[in-house]
Coordinates of C-alpha atoms in Angstrom, one line a residue:
M1274 CA -43.3 -129.5 -29.8
T1275 CA -44.0 -127.4 -32.9
T1276 CA -45.6 -128.8 -36.1
S1277 CA -42.3 -128.5 -38.0
N1278 CA -40.5 -130.5 -35.3
R1279 CA -43.2 -133.2 -35.5
L1280 CA -42.9 -133.4 -39.2
E1281 CA -39.1 -133.7 -39.0
R1282 CA -39.4 -136.5 -36.4
L1283 CA -41.9 -138.3 -38.6
K1284 CA -39.5 -138.2 -41.5
N1285 CA -36.7 -139.8 -39.4
L1286 CA -38.8 -142.8 -38.5
S1287 CA -38.4 -146.1 -40.3
P1288 CA -41.2 -147.0 -42.8
E1289 CA -42.5 -149.6 -40.4
K1290 CA -42.7 -147.2 -37.4
R1291 CA -44.2 -144.5 -39.6
L1292 CA -47.0 -146.9 -40.6
L1293 CA -47.6 -147.9 -37.0
L1294 CA -47.8 -144.2 -35.9
L1295 CA -50.2 -143.3 -38.7
K1296 CA -52.4 -146.2 -37.9
A1297 CA -52.5 -145.2 -34.2
L1298 CA -53.4 -141.6 -35.1
R1299 CA -56.2 -142.8 -37.4
E1300 CA -57.6 -145.1 -34.6
E1301 CA -57.4 -142.2 -32.1
A1302 CA -59.2 -139.9 -34.5
A1303 CA -61.9 -142.6 -35.1
I1304 CA -62.4 -143.0 -31.3
T1305 CA -62.6 -139.2 -30.8
E1306 CA -65.2 -138.9 -33.7
E1307 CA -67.2 -141.8 -32.2
S1308 CA -67.2 -140.3 -28.8
N1309 CA -68.6 -137.1 -30.2
T1310 CA -71.4 -138.8 -32.0
I1311 CA -74.9 -138.8 -30.5
P1312 CA -75.5 -142.4 -29.4
R1313 CA -78.6 -144.5 -29.7
R1314 CA -80.7 -144.5 -26.5
S1315 CA -80.9 -147.6 -24.4
Q1316 CA -84.6 -147.2 -23.4
L1317 CA -86.9 -147.0 -26.3
N1318 CA -90.2 -146.1 -24.5
P1319 CA -91.0 -143.7 -23.0
S1320 CA -88.4 -141.1 -23.9
P1321 CA -88.0 -137.6 -22.5
L1322 CA -89.1 -134.5 -24.4
S1323 CA -86.5 -132.3 -26.0
F1324 CA -86.4 -128.8 -24.5
A1325 CA -88.1 -127.4 -27.5
Q1326 CA -90.9 -130.0 -27.3
Q1327 CA -91.3 -129.3 -23.6
R1328 CA -92.2 -125.7 -24.4
L1329 CA -94.8 -126.6 -27.0
W1330 CA -96.3 -129.2 -24.7
F1331 CA -96.6 -126.6 -22.0
L1332 CA -98.2 -124.1 -24.4
A1333 CA -100.6 -126.8 -25.6
Q1334 CA -101.7 -127.4 -22.0
L1335 CA -102.3 -123.7 -21.5
S1336 CA -104.3 -123.3 -24.7
P1337 CA -105.8 -126.7 -25.7
G1338 CA -106.9 -126.9 -29.3
N1339 CA -104.9 -123.9 -30.4
P1340 CA -103.9 -124.3 -34.1
A1341 CA -101.1 -121.7 -34.0
Y1342 CA -98.4 -124.3 -34.1
N1343 CA -99.8 -126.2 -37.0
L1344 CA -97.4 -126.3 -40.0
P1345 CA -99.7 -126.5 -43.1
A1346 CA -98.8 -126.7 -46.8
A1347 CA -100.8 -126.9 -50.0
V1348 CA -99.3 -128.3 -53.2
S1349 CA -100.7 -128.2 -56.7
L1350 CA -100.2 -131.5 -58.6
K1351 CA -100.8 -131.6 -62.4
G1352 CA -100.3 -134.8 -64.4
Q1353 CA -100.7 -138.5 -63.9
L1354 CA -100.7 -139.0 -60.2
N1355 CA -100.2 -142.5 -58.7
I1356 CA -102.2 -142.0 -55.5
A1357 CA -101.4 -145.4 -54.1
A1358 CA -97.6 -144.8 -54.6
L1359 CA -98.0 -141.3 -52.9
E1360 CA -99.8 -142.9 -49.9
Q1361 CA -97.2 -145.6 -49.7
T1362 CA -94.4 -142.9 -49.8
F1363 CA -95.8 -141.2 -46.8
Q1364 CA -96.3 -144.5 -45.0
E1365 CA -92.6 -145.3 -45.6
I1366 CA -91.4 -141.9 -44.3
I1367 CA -93.5 -142.4 -41.2
Q1368 CA -91.9 -145.8 -40.6
R1369 CA -88.4 -144.3 -41.1
H1370 CA -88.8 -141.5 -38.6
E1371 CA -89.9 -142.4 -35.1
V1372 CA -90.9 -138.8 -34.4
L1373 CA -93.8 -139.2 -36.9
R1374 CA -95.1 -142.1 -34.9
T1375 CA -94.8 -140.2 -31.6
N1376 CA -97.5 -139.0 -29.2
F1377 CA -97.2 -137.3 -25.8
A1378 CA -98.4 -138.4 -22.4
L1379 CA -97.9 -137.7 -18.7
V1380 CA -96.0 -140.5 -16.8
D1381 CA -95.5 -139.9 -13.1
G1382 CA -96.2 -136.2 -13.7
E1383 CA -93.6 -135.8 -16.5
A1384 CA -94.4 -135.3 -20.1
V1385 CA -92.8 -138.0 -22.3
Q1386 CA -92.6 -139.2 -25.9
V1387 CA -94.5 -142.5 -26.5
I1388 CA -93.5 -144.0 -29.9
S1389 CA -95.7 -146.5 -31.7
D1390 CA -94.0 -149.4 -33.5
T1391 CA -96.3 -148.8 -36.5
A1392 CA -98.8 -146.2 -37.7
T1393 CA -101.2 -146.1 -40.6
F1394 CA -101.3 -143.1 -42.9
T1395 CA -104.4 -142.6 -45.1
L1396 CA -104.9 -140.0 -47.7
P1397 CA -108.6 -139.2 -48.1
I1398 CA -109.7 -138.0 -51.5
I1399 CA -112.2 -135.1 -51.8
N1400 CA -113.8 -135.0 -55.3
L1401 CA -114.3 -131.4 -56.5
Q1402 CA -114.6 -132.2 -60.2
A1403 CA -118.3 -131.3 -60.4
L1404 CA -117.7 -127.7 -59.3
A1405 CA -117.2 -124.8 -61.8
D1406 CA -113.8 -123.2 -61.7
T1407 CA -114.7 -120.2 -59.5
K1408 CA -116.5 -122.4 -57.0
Q1409 CA -113.7 -124.9 -57.1
Q1410 CA -111.1 -122.3 -56.2
A1411 CA -113.3 -121.0 -53.4
E1412 CA -113.7 -124.6 -52.0
I1413 CA -110.0 -125.2 -52.2
Q1414 CA -109.3 -122.1 -50.2
R1415 CA -112.0 -123.0 -47.6
L1416 CA -110.7 -126.5 -47.2
A1417 CA -107.1 -125.3 -46.9
V1418 CA -108.1 -122.9 -44.1
E1419 CA -110.2 -125.5 -42.4
E1420 CA -107.3 -128.0 -42.6
A1421 CA -104.8 -125.5 -41.2
Q1422 CA -107.1 -124.5 -38.4
T1423 CA -108.0 -128.1 -37.3
P1424 CA -106.1 -128.8 -34.0
F1425 CA -104.2 -131.9 -33.3
N1426 CA -104.7 -134.2 -30.3
L1427 CA -101.0 -134.6 -29.2
S1428 CA -101.7 -137.6 -27.0
K1429 CA -103.9 -139.7 -29.3
E1430 CA -103.6 -139.1 -33.0
L1431 CA -101.0 -139.1 -35.8
L1432 CA -99.4 -135.7 -35.8
L1433 CA -99.3 -135.4 -39.5
R1434 CA -102.3 -135.7 -41.9
G1435 CA -103.2 -135.0 -45.5
K1436 CA -106.1 -134.6 -47.8
L1437 CA -106.1 -134.9 -51.6
L1438 CA -108.5 -132.6 -53.5
Q1439 CA -109.2 -133.9 -57.0
L1440 CA -110.0 -131.2 -59.4
S1441 CA -109.9 -133.3 -62.6
D1442 CA -108.4 -136.5 -64.0
S1443 CA -105.0 -134.9 -64.0
E1444 CA -105.1 -132.1 -61.5
Y1445 CA -105.0 -132.3 -57.7
V1446 CA -104.2 -130.2 -54.6
L1447 CA -102.5 -131.9 -51.7
L1448 CA -103.2 -130.4 -48.3
F1449 CA -100.6 -131.5 -45.7
T1450 CA -100.2 -130.5 -42.1
M1451 CA -97.7 -131.4 -39.3
H1452 CA -97.6 -130.2 -35.8
H1453 CA -94.6 -128.1 -34.9
I1454 CA -93.8 -130.4 -31.9
I1455 CA -92.5 -133.0 -34.4
S1456 CA -91.3 -130.8 -37.2
D1457 CA -89.7 -127.5 -38.3
G1458 CA -88.7 -125.7 -41.5
W1459 CA -85.6 -127.8 -42.1
S1460 CA -87.7 -130.9 -41.7
M1461 CA -90.0 -129.9 -44.5
G1462 CA -86.9 -130.0 -46.8
V1463 CA -86.0 -133.5 -45.5
L1464 CA -89.6 -134.6 -46.2
I1465 CA -89.5 -133.2 -49.8
R1466 CA -86.2 -135.0 -50.5
E1467 CA -87.5 -138.3 -49.2
V1468 CA -90.8 -138.0 -51.1
A1469 CA -88.7 -137.3 -54.3
A1470 CA -86.7 -140.4 -53.7
L1471 CA -89.4 -142.8 -52.7
Y1472 CA -92.4 -141.9 -54.9
P1473 CA -90.6 -142.9 -58.2
A1474 CA -89.5 -146.2 -56.7
F1475 CA -93.0 -147.1 -55.5
C1476 CA -94.5 -146.1 -58.9
T1477 CA -92.4 -148.9 -60.4
A1478 CA -93.0 -151.4 -57.6
K1479 CA -89.5 -151.1 -56.3
S1480 CA -88.6 -151.1 -52.6
S1481 CA -87.2 -148.2 -50.6
H1482 CA -83.5 -147.5 -51.2
L1483 CA -82.9 -144.8 -48.6
P1484 CA -80.2 -145.6 -46.1
E1485 CA -81.1 -146.3 -42.5
L1486 CA -81.0 -143.2 -40.3
P1487 CA -78.0 -143.1 -37.9
I1488 CA -80.2 -142.0 -35.0
Q1489 CA -83.7 -141.0 -34.2
Y1490 CA -85.2 -137.8 -32.7
A1491 CA -85.7 -139.3 -29.3
D1492 CA -82.0 -140.2 -29.3
F1493 CA -81.2 -136.5 -29.7
A1494 CA -83.7 -135.6 -26.9
V1495 CA -81.9 -138.0 -24.5
W1496 CA -78.5 -136.8 -25.5
Q1497 CA -79.5 -133.1 -25.2
R1498 CA -80.7 -133.6 -21.6
Q1499 CA -77.3 -135.2 -20.8
Y1500 CA -75.1 -132.8 -22.7
L1501 CA -76.6 -129.5 -21.5
Q1502 CA -75.8 -129.6 -17.9
G1503 CA -72.9 -128.9 -15.6
E1504 CA -70.0 -126.8 -16.8
E1505 CA -71.1 -126.7 -20.5
L1506 CA -74.5 -125.3 -19.5
D1507 CA -73.1 -122.9 -17.0
K1508 CA -70.6 -121.5 -19.5
Q1509 CA -73.3 -120.7 -22.1
L1510 CA -75.9 -119.6 -19.6
S1511 CA -73.5 -117.0 -18.1
Y1512 CA -73.4 -115.2 -21.4
W1513 CA -77.2 -115.0 -21.8
K1514 CA -77.6 -113.9 -18.1
Q1515 CA -75.3 -111.0 -18.8
Q1516 CA -76.9 -110.2 -22.2
L1517 CA -80.5 -110.4 -21.0
G1518 CA -80.2 -109.7 -17.3
G1519 CA -81.8 -106.8 -15.6
A1520 CA -84.8 -104.8 -16.7
L1521 CA -86.2 -105.9 -20.1
P1522 CA -88.4 -103.0 -21.4
V1523 CA -91.4 -104.1 -23.5
L1524 CA -91.1 -103.0 -27.1
E1525 CA -93.9 -100.5 -27.6
L1526 CA -95.0 -101.4 -31.1
P1527 CA -97.3 -98.9 -32.9
T1528 CA -100.4 -101.1 -32.2
D1529 CA -103.9 -99.9 -33.0
I1530 CA -105.5 -101.9 -30.2
R1531 CA -104.5 -104.1 -27.2
P1532 CA -107.2 -106.5 -26.1
T1533 CA -107.6 -107.6 -22.5
V1534 CA -107.9 -111.2 -23.6
P1535 CA -105.3 -111.8 -26.4
T1536 CA -105.7 -114.5 -29.1
F1537 CA -103.6 -115.9 -31.8
K1538 CA -105.7 -114.5 -34.6
G1539 CA -103.5 -113.2 -37.4
A1540 CA -103.0 -112.1 -41.0
Q1541 CA -100.2 -111.5 -43.5
H1542 CA -99.1 -108.6 -45.6
L1543 CA -96.9 -109.6 -48.6
F1544 CA -94.6 -107.3 -50.5
V1545 CA -91.5 -107.6 -52.8
I1546 CA -88.2 -105.8 -52.5
P1547 CA -86.9 -105.5 -56.1
L1548 CA -83.7 -107.1 -57.4
S1549 CA -82.0 -103.7 -57.9
L1550 CA -82.3 -102.8 -54.2
T1551 CA -81.4 -106.3 -53.0
E1552 CA -78.2 -106.2 -55.1
A1553 CA -77.3 -102.8 -53.6
I1554 CA -77.8 -104.1 -50.1
K1555 CA -75.6 -107.1 -50.8
N1556 CA -72.9 -104.8 -52.1
L1557 CA -73.1 -102.8 -48.9
C1558 CA -72.7 -106.0 -46.9
Q1559 CA -69.5 -106.8 -48.8
Q1560 CA -68.1 -103.4 -48.2
E1561 CA -68.9 -103.5 -44.4
E1562 CA -67.9 -107.2 -44.0
V1563 CA -71.3 -108.3 -42.6
T1564 CA -73.7 -111.1 -43.6
L1565 CA -77.0 -110.4 -45.2
F1566 CA -78.7 -111.5 -42.1
M1567 CA -76.8 -109.0 -40.0
A1568 CA -77.6 -106.1 -42.3
L1569 CA -81.3 -106.9 -42.5
L1570 CA -81.5 -107.4 -38.7
A1571 CA -80.0 -103.9 -38.3
G1572 CA -82.5 -102.6 -40.8
F1573 CA -85.5 -104.1 -39.0
Q1574 CA -84.2 -102.9 -35.6
T1575 CA -83.7 -99.4 -37.1
L1576 CA -87.3 -99.5 -38.4
L1577 CA -88.6 -100.4 -35.0
Y1578 CA -86.6 -97.6 -33.4
C1579 CA -88.1 -95.2 -35.8
Y1580 CA -91.6 -96.2 -34.7
T1581 CA -90.9 -96.6 -30.9
K1582 CA -87.9 -94.3 -30.2
Q1583 CA -86.6 -97.1 -28.0
E1584 CA -82.9 -97.7 -28.0
D1585 CA -83.0 -101.2 -26.5
I1586 CA -84.3 -103.5 -29.2
R1587 CA -84.7 -107.2 -28.8
L1588 CA -85.8 -109.6 -31.6
G1589 CA -86.4 -113.3 -31.6
S1590 CA -84.9 -115.2 -34.5
P1591 CA -84.8 -119.0 -35.3
I1592 CA -81.6 -121.0 -35.8
A1593 CA -81.6 -124.5 -37.2
S1594 CA -79.6 -126.0 -34.3
R1595 CA -78.3 -128.9 -36.5
S1596 CA -74.6 -128.5 -36.1
R1597 CA -74.0 -132.3 -36.0
V1598 CA -74.0 -134.2 -39.2
E1599 CA -76.2 -137.0 -37.8
L1600 CA -79.0 -134.5 -37.3
E1601 CA -79.1 -133.2 -40.9
G1602 CA -81.4 -135.9 -42.3
L1603 CA -83.8 -136.2 -39.4
I1604 CA -87.4 -134.9 -39.2
G1605 CA -88.0 -133.3 -35.8
F1606 CA -88.3 -130.1 -33.9
F1607 CA -84.7 -128.9 -33.6
V1608 CA -85.0 -125.1 -34.3
N1609 CA -84.0 -122.9 -31.4
T1610 CA -84.7 -119.3 -30.7
L1611 CA -82.0 -116.7 -30.3
V1612 CA -82.7 -113.4 -28.6
L1613 CA -80.8 -110.7 -30.5
R1614 CA -80.5 -107.6 -28.3
T1615 CA -78.9 -104.5 -29.8
N1616 CA -78.1 -101.2 -28.1
L1617 CA -79.1 -98.3 -30.4
S1618 CA -78.1 -95.5 -28.0
G1619 CA -75.8 -92.6 -29.0
N1620 CA -77.6 -91.8 -32.3
P1621 CA -75.3 -94.1 -34.3
T1622 CA -75.0 -94.1 -38.1
F1623 CA -76.4 -97.1 -39.9
R1624 CA -72.8 -98.1 -40.8
E1625 CA -72.0 -98.1 -37.0
L1626 CA -75.1 -100.2 -36.4
L1627 CA -73.9 -102.8 -38.8
V1628 CA -70.8 -103.2 -36.6
R1629 CA -73.0 -103.6 -33.5
S1630 CA -75.3 -106.1 -35.3
R1631 CA -72.3 -108.2 -36.3
Q1632 CA -71.0 -108.4 -32.8
V1633 CA -74.4 -109.3 -31.4
C1634 CA -75.0 -112.1 -33.9
L1635 CA -71.5 -113.6 -33.6
Q1636 CA -71.8 -113.8 -29.8
A1637 CA -75.3 -115.3 -30.0
Y1638 CA -74.1 -118.0 -32.5
A1639 CA -71.3 -118.9 -30.1
H1640 CA -73.8 -119.6 -27.4
Q1641 CA -76.6 -121.0 -29.4
D1642 CA -76.9 -124.4 -27.7
V1643 CA -78.9 -123.1 -24.7
P1644 CA -82.5 -123.9 -25.5
F1645 CA -84.8 -120.9 -25.3
E1646 CA -87.0 -122.8 -22.8
K1647 CA -84.0 -123.3 -20.5
L1648 CA -83.2 -119.6 -20.9
V1649 CA -86.6 -118.5 -19.8
E1650 CA -86.5 -120.9 -16.9
E1651 CA -83.2 -119.5 -15.7
L1652 CA -84.0 -115.8 -16.2
Q1653 CA -87.5 -116.0 -14.9
P1654 CA -88.7 -112.7 -16.6
E1655 CA -92.0 -111.1 -15.7
R1656 CA -94.8 -112.8 -17.6
K1657 CA -97.9 -111.2 -19.1
I1658 CA -100.7 -113.0 -20.8
G1659 CA -100.3 -112.9 -24.6
Q1660 CA -96.7 -111.5 -24.5
N1661 CA -93.4 -113.3 -25.0
P1662 CA -91.3 -112.5 -21.9
L1663 CA -88.1 -111.8 -23.8
Y1664 CA -89.1 -110.2 -27.1
Q1665 CA -92.2 -108.9 -29.0
A1666 CA -91.0 -109.0 -32.6
W1667 CA -89.6 -111.8 -34.7
F1668 CA -87.2 -111.8 -37.7
V1669 CA -86.5 -114.6 -40.2
L1670 CA -84.3 -114.6 -43.3
Q1671 CA -84.7 -117.7 -45.5
N1672 CA -81.8 -117.8 -47.9
T1673 CA -81.1 -121.6 -47.7
P1674 CA -82.0 -123.3 -51.0
T1675 CA -85.1 -125.4 -50.7
P1676 CA -85.2 -128.7 -52.6
P1677 CA -87.2 -128.4 -55.7
L1678 CA -90.7 -129.9 -55.8
E1679 CA -90.2 -132.5 -58.6
L1680 CA -91.9 -135.9 -59.2
P1681 CA -91.8 -137.8 -62.4
G1682 CA -94.9 -137.1 -64.6
L1683 CA -96.1 -134.3 -62.4
T1684 CA -95.9 -130.5 -62.5
M1685 CA -95.8 -129.3 -58.9
R1686 CA -96.2 -125.9 -57.3
L1687 CA -96.4 -124.8 -53.7
L1688 CA -99.6 -122.7 -53.2
D1689 CA -99.8 -119.6 -51.1
S1690 CA -101.7 -120.3 -47.9
K1691 CA -103.6 -117.5 -46.2
T1692 CA -102.5 -117.6 -42.5
T1693 CA -105.2 -116.8 -40.0
T1694 CA -103.0 -117.2 -37.0
A1695 CA -100.0 -115.4 -35.6
R1696 CA -97.6 -116.7 -32.9
H1697 CA -95.8 -113.3 -32.5
D1698 CA -97.0 -109.7 -32.2
L1699 CA -95.1 -108.8 -35.4
L1700 CA -93.0 -111.0 -37.6
L1701 CA -90.9 -110.1 -40.6
D1702 CA -90.1 -113.1 -42.9
I1703 CA -87.8 -112.5 -45.9
W1704 CA -87.4 -115.1 -48.5
E1705 CA -84.6 -114.7 -51.1
S1706 CA -85.4 -115.6 -54.7
A1707 CA -83.9 -114.9 -58.1
S1708 CA -86.4 -112.0 -58.7
G1709 CA -85.8 -110.2 -55.4
W1710 CA -86.9 -110.7 -51.8
H1711 CA -90.4 -111.9 -51.1
C1712 CA -91.3 -110.3 -47.7
T1713 CA -94.1 -111.1 -45.3
F1714 CA -95.3 -109.2 -42.3
E1715 CA -97.3 -111.6 -40.2
Y1716 CA -99.2 -109.8 -37.4
K1717 CA -101.8 -110.3 -34.7
T1718 CA -105.1 -108.8 -35.8
D1719 CA -105.8 -108.1 -32.2
L1720 CA -103.1 -105.5 -32.3
F1721 CA -102.8 -104.1 -35.8
N1722 CA -105.0 -102.9 -38.6
R1723 CA -104.2 -103.9 -42.1
A1724 CA -103.5 -100.2 -43.1
T1725 CA -100.9 -99.8 -40.3
I1726 CA -99.0 -102.9 -41.4
S1727 CA -99.1 -101.7 -45.0
R1728 CA -97.5 -98.4 -43.9
I1729 CA -94.8 -100.2 -41.9
A1730 CA -94.0 -102.3 -44.9
Q1731 CA -93.6 -99.2 -47.1
S1732 CA -91.5 -97.5 -44.5
F1733 CA -89.1 -100.6 -44.4
Q1734 CA -88.5 -100.3 -48.1
T1735 CA -87.9 -96.6 -47.8
L1736 CA -85.4 -97.2 -45.0
L1737 CA -83.5 -99.8 -47.1
H1738 CA -83.3 -97.3 -50.0
Q1739 CA -82.0 -94.6 -47.7
V1740 CA -79.3 -96.7 -46.0
V1741 CA -78.0 -97.9 -49.3
I1742 CA -77.7 -94.4 -50.6
Q1743 CA -76.4 -92.9 -47.4
P1744 CA -75.1 -95.6 -45.0
N1745 CA -73.7 -92.7 -42.8
S1746 CA -77.2 -91.5 -42.0
N1747 CA -77.7 -91.6 -38.3
L1748 CA -80.8 -92.7 -36.4
S1749 CA -82.4 -89.3 -35.9
E1750 CA -82.1 -88.6 -39.7
L1751 CA -83.7 -92.0 -40.6
A1752 CA -86.5 -91.5 -38.0
T1753 CA -87.4 -88.2 -39.6
I1754 CA -87.5 -89.7 -43.1
I1755 CA -89.7 -92.6 -41.9
A1756 CA -92.1 -90.3 -40.0
E1757 CA -92.6 -88.3 -43.2
T1758 CA -93.1 -91.5 -45.2
D1759 CA -95.6 -92.8 -42.7
K1760 CA -97.5 -89.5 -42.7
Q1761 CA -97.8 -89.4 -46.4
Q1762 CA -98.9 -93.0 -46.5
Q1763 CA -101.6 -92.4 -43.9
L1764 CA -103.0 -89.4 -45.9
S1765 CA -103.1 -91.4 -49.0
Q1766 CA -104.9 -94.2 -47.3
E1767 CA -107.5 -91.8 -45.9
Q1768 CA -108.1 -90.3 -49.3
E1769 CA -108.5 -93.7 -50.8
M1770 CA -111.0 -94.6 -48.1
Q1771 CA -113.0 -91.4 -48.7
T1772 CA -113.1 -92.0 -52.4
A1773 CA -114.3 -95.6 -51.8
N1774 CA -117.0 -94.4 -49.4
I1775 CA -118.2 -91.8 -51.9
Q1776 CA -118.4 -94.4 -54.7
K1777 CA -120.3 -96.7 -52.3
L1778 CA -122.8 -94.0 -51.5
K1779 CA -123.3 -93.2 -55.2
S1780 CA -123.9 -96.9 -55.9
I1781 CA -126.5 -97.1 -53.1
K1782 CA -128.3 -94.0 -54.5
R1783 CA -128.4 -95.4 -58.0
K1784 CA -129.9 -98.7 -56.7
A1785 CA -132.5 -96.7 -54.8
I1786 CA -133.5 -94.6 -57.9
H1787 CA -133.9 -97.7 -60.1
S1788 CA -135.8 -99.6 -57.5

């Protein structure tokens, strides 16, 4: 029956029958909605790990004490801080979210979540008021690095911790760290919103007014295990087996070294893409009917082609995996990894690559429910120590608005943290702001020198300029331009090093003469 026929039949019903029919339809819709909602679990303790938690637990057993999956933050606080209210705020958030009271243990050979009924959060205060400004800043940096590098004991201790550095009567720095097994980037936004709601209430001796959470993270973990099986799992897995089946050539990144025993030691290179170029790229996206993510993904894959000459480029990229409304307000580790594999063969133009990028992304989004951990288990790719089995480079675009850091009576600012670890061989993180794109190349210092990463960053900007001006440039043309850019950058770096060495020698001679 067509929609018009149904409407015509509805009109012919008496008012009483029409009301009865509408009531039945509403009840049917409510039942359908309820059946699609993630239910509360029946057994509170212990609970299974989610697939994402299972991977991090496995990695923690392989490399005990590894801080690579710490999520640190440093926040400057200026004004009249109510320390007791801040501590109470974190205590309340821990009580609201079971995952923040969770530890991990082996029961009958299986890793499980063990959730405590209560947990006590303390905020130690480190007094730095007696230090001069320069020594104070050096100590802040030292303590921030130390905090970020301190490992968690997943089975025994609270998996979030904080320290308050007091610089003066009205100036503080809050160091805060969570383990990735209980949190992700979206969760940090949830945390900020709840702090902003609870802190003012506790400053005025009011009680919490946040609504009860519909479910907890462990409820999601139980549901995920039940949902992703049988026909639904087979349907999604079949796509990935086709997409990632067969030989998976390793991406031969332009590394300077390759140690026999790899580590997670890392560093960051920061640069800014100016607003004029970002606006031009957005215009290109509109013309070609692709998203910004698709365009920048194509740009990064093109850059990697220029350095490797490989036509099969696979990148890992995170996706929030919170498609259900009841998951939006939870703290927890939901983020999933998509492997985006693009075929660059045939010397395509950048405009043609945008079409390929769009197709790859849309298909990956349609099959995003398969956890990366399950994918690796099914594909069983060849493993090498220190290398991800399905990709070597990682791409992130952060263009979702982050809740502002605002508390009454305080000026707050998120401080830059100098990362000394890297989970991936090479990671490009782009964060969109009103002044342009803030970009970070995070890299393993076991593999790359700082000068090499600096040249790659400059080449990426050159590439974006070129594809905006000439989107019909093909790969071979772009590779030639990037090779020349890289060569010029290398010569410039060598000249700068020679000049620095000469100045150093002159300084040594002057000191020798005067001594």
